[in-house]
mmCIF file of C-alpha atoms in Angstrom:
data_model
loop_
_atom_site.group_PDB
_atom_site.id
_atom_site.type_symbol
_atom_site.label_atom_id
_atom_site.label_comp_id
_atom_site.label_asym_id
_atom_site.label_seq_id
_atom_site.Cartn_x
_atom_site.Cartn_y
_atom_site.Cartn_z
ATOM 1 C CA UNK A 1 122.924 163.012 -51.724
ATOM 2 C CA UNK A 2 119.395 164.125 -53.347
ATOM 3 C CA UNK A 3 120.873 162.872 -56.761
ATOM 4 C CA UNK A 4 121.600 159.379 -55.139
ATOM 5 C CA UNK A 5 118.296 159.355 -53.399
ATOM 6 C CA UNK A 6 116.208 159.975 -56.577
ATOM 7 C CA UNK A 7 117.921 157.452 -58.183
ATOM 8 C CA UNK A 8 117.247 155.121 -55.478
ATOM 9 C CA UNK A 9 113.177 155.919 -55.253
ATOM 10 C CA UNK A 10 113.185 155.450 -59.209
ATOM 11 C CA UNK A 11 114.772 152.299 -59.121
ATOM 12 C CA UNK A 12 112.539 151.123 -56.135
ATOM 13 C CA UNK A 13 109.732 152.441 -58.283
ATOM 14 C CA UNK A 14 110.657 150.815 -61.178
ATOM 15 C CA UNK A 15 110.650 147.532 -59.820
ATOM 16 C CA UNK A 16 107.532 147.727 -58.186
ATOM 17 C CA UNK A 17 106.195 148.559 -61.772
ATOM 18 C CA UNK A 18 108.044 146.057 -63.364
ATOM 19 C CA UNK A 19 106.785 143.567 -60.638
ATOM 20 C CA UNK A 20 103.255 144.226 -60.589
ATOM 21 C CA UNK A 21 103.380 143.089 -64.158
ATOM 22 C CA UNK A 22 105.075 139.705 -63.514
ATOM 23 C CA UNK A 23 103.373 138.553 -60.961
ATOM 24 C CA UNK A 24 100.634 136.457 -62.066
ATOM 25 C CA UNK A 25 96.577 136.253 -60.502
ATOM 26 C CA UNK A 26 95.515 133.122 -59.339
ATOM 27 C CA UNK A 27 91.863 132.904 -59.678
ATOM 28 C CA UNK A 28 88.760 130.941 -60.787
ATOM 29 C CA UNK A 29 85.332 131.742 -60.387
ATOM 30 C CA UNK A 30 82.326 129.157 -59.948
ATOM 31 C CA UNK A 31 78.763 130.308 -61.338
ATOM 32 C CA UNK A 32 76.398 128.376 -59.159
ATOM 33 C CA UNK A 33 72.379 129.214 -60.190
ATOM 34 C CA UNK A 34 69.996 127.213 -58.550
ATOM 35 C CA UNK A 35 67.125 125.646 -60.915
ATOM 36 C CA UNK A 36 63.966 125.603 -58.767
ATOM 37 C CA UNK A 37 61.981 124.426 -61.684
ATOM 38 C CA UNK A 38 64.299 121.225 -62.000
ATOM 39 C CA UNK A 39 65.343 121.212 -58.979
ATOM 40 C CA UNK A 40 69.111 121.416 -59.817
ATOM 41 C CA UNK A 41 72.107 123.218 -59.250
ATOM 42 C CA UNK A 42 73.735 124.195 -62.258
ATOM 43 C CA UNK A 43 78.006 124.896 -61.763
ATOM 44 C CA UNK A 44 79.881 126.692 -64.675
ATOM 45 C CA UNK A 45 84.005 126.786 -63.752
ATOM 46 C CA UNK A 46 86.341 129.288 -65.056
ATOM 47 C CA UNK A 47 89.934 128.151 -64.575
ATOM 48 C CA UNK A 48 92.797 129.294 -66.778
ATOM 49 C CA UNK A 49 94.092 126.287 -68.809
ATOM 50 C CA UNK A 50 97.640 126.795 -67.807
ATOM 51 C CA UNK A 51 96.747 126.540 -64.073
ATOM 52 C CA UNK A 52 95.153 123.213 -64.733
ATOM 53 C CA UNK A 53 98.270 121.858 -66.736
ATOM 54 C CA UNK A 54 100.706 123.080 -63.848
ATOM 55 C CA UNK A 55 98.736 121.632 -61.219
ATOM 56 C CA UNK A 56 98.640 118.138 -63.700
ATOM 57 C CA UNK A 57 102.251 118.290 -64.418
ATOM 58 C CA UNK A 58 103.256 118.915 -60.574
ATOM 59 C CA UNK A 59 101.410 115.473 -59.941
ATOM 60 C CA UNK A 60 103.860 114.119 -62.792
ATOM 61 C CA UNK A 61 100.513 113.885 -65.398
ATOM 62 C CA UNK A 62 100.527 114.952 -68.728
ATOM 63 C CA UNK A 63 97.273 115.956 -70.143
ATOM 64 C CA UNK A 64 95.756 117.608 -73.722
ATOM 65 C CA UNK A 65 93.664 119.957 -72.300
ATOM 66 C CA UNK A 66 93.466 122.017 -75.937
ATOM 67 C CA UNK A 67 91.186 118.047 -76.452
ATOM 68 C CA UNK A 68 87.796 118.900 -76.016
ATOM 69 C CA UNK A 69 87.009 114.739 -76.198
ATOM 70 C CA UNK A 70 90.177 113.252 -74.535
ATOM 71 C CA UNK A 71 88.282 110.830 -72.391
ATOM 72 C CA UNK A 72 91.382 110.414 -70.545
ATOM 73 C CA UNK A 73 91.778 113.834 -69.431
ATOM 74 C CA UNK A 74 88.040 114.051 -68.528
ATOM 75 C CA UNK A 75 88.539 110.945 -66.339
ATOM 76 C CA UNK A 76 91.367 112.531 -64.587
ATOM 77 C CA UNK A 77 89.646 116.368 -63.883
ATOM 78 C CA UNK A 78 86.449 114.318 -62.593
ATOM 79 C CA UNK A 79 88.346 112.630 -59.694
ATOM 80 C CA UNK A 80 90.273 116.253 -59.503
ATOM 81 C CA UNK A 81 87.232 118.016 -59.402
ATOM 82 C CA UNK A 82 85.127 115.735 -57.166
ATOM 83 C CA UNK A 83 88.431 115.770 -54.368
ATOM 84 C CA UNK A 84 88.754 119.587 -54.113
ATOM 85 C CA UNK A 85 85.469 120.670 -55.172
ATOM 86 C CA UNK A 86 82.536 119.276 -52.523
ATOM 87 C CA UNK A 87 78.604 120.377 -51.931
ATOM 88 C CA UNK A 88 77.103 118.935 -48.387
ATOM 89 C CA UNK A 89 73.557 118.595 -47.884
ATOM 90 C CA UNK A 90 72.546 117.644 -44.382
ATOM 91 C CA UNK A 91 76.315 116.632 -43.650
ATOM 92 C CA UNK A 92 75.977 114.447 -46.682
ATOM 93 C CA UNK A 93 78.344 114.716 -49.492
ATOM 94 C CA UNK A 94 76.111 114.935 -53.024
ATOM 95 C CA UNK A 95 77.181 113.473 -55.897
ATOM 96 C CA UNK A 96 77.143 115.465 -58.840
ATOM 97 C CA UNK A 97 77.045 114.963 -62.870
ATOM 98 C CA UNK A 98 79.995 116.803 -64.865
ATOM 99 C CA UNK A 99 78.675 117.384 -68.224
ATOM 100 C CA UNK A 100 81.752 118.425 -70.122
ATOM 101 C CA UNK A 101 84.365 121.053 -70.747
ATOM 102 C CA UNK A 102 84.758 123.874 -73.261
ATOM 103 C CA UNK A 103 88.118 126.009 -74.336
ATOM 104 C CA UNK A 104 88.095 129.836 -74.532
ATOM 105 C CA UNK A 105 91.221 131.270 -75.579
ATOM 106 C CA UNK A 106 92.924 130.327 -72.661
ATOM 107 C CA UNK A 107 90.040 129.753 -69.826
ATOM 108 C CA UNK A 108 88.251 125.878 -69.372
ATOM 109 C CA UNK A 109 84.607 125.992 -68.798
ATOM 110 C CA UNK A 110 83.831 122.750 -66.658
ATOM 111 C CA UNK A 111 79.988 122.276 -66.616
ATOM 112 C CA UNK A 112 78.471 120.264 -63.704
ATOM 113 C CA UNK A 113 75.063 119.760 -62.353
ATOM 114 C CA UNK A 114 73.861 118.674 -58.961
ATOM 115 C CA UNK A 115 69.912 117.163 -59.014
ATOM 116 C CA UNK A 116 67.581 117.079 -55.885
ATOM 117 C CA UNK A 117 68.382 120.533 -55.065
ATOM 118 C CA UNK A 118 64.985 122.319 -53.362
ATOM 119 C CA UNK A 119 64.450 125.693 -52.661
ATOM 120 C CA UNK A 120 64.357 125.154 -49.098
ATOM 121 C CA UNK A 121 67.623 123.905 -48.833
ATOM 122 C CA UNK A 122 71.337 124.607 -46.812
ATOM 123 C CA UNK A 123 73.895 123.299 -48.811
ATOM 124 C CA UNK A 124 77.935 123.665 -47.524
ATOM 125 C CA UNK A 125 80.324 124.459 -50.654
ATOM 126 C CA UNK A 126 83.913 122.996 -50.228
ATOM 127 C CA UNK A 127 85.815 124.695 -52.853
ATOM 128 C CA UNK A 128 89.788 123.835 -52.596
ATOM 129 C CA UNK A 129 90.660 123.999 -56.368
ATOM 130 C CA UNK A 130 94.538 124.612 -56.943
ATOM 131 C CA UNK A 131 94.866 125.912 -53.898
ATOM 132 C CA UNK A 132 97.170 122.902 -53.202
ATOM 133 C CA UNK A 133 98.908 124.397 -56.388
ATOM 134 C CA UNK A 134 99.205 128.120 -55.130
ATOM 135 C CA UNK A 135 99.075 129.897 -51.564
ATOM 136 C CA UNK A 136 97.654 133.286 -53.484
ATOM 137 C CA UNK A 137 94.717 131.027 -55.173
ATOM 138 C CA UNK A 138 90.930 132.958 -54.685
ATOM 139 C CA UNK A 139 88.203 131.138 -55.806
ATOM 140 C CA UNK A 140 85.392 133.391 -56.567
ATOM 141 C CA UNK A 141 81.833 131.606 -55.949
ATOM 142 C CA UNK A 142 79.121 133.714 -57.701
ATOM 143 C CA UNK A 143 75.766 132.435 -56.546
ATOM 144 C CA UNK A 144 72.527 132.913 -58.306
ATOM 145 C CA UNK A 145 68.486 131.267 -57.194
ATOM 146 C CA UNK A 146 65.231 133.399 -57.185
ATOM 147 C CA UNK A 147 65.494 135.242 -54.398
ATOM 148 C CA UNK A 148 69.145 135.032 -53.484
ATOM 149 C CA UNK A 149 72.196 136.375 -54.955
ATOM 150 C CA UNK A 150 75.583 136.406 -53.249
ATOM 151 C CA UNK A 151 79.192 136.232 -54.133
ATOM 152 C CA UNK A 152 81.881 134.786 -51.784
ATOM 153 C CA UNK A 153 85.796 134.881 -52.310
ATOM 154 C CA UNK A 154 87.444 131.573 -51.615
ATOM 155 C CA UNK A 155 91.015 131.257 -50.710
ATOM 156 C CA UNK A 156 93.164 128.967 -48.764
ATOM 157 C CA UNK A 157 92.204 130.023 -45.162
ATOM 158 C CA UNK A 158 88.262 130.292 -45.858
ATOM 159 C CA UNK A 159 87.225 126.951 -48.238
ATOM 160 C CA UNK A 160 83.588 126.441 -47.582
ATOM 161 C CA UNK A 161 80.826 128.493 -47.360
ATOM 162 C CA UNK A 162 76.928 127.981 -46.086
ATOM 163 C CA UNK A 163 74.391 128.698 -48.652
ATOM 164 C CA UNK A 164 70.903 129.051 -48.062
ATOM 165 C CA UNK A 165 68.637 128.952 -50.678
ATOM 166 C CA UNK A 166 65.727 130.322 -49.633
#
């Protein structure tokens, strides 16, 4: 009987070890520093590539991320971006510039800046990326100004934050 239980708490154990190194993080994480000289926001996103692709594919899309000048693929993550990915200023949605993309290893940089950004300001982040993709998906918002720095974790039960930047 002790025999058969050991066996039974290693195999139990085993699996749980086994598991914990299948199961696979689904995470991003936004750099957001404020620019009071220019009077910008300035975004950096951190998604892994093959999270992008999936969430592509699943909307029957085929794209070369590995392209760093595929003007296709740019067109397609700026309507992807600008649908899951909002900033609100006095209620108003604020249109932002995305300045490119960049490939490490496996992790796209997206680069986007917001302009007419003062100190003084509340701003509402709306952060949904691939959260349509994956129920486990935390988006990690790391924010940075002069006197102000906060970190928030995103997921899909909590997708926008207040930020004051003051």
């Amino acid at each position: 009987m002790k025999s058969q239980l050991k066996k039974s708490l290693l195999i139990a154990l085993f699996s749980i070890f086994i598991y914990s190194f299948t199961h696979k993080f689904y995470v991003s994480v936004f750099i957001i520093e404020h620019n009071e000289k220019n009077k910008t926001l300035e975004i950096t996103s951190q998604v892994f590539l093959d999270d992008m692709e999936m969430m592509f594919r699943n909307k029957n899309i085929e794209l070369d991320l590995y392209s760093t000048s595929d003007i296709i693929s740019d067109s397609l993550i700026k309507d992807y971006f600008k649908s899951v990915f909002k900033i609100k200023k006095n209620s108003e949605i604020l249109e932002y510039e995305f300045l490119g993309k960049e490939l490490f290893d496996d992790i796209l940089n997206f680069y986007i800046e917001v302009k007419d950004i003062n100190y003084k300001d509340s701003l509402i982040i709306q952060n949904k990326l691939l959260i349509d993709l994956y129920d486990s998906q935390k988006n990690i918002i790391h924010f940075k100004s002069k006197n102000n720095n906060k970190s928030f974790l995103m997921n899909y039960k909590k997708t926008e934050i207040q930020l004051n930047l003051s």
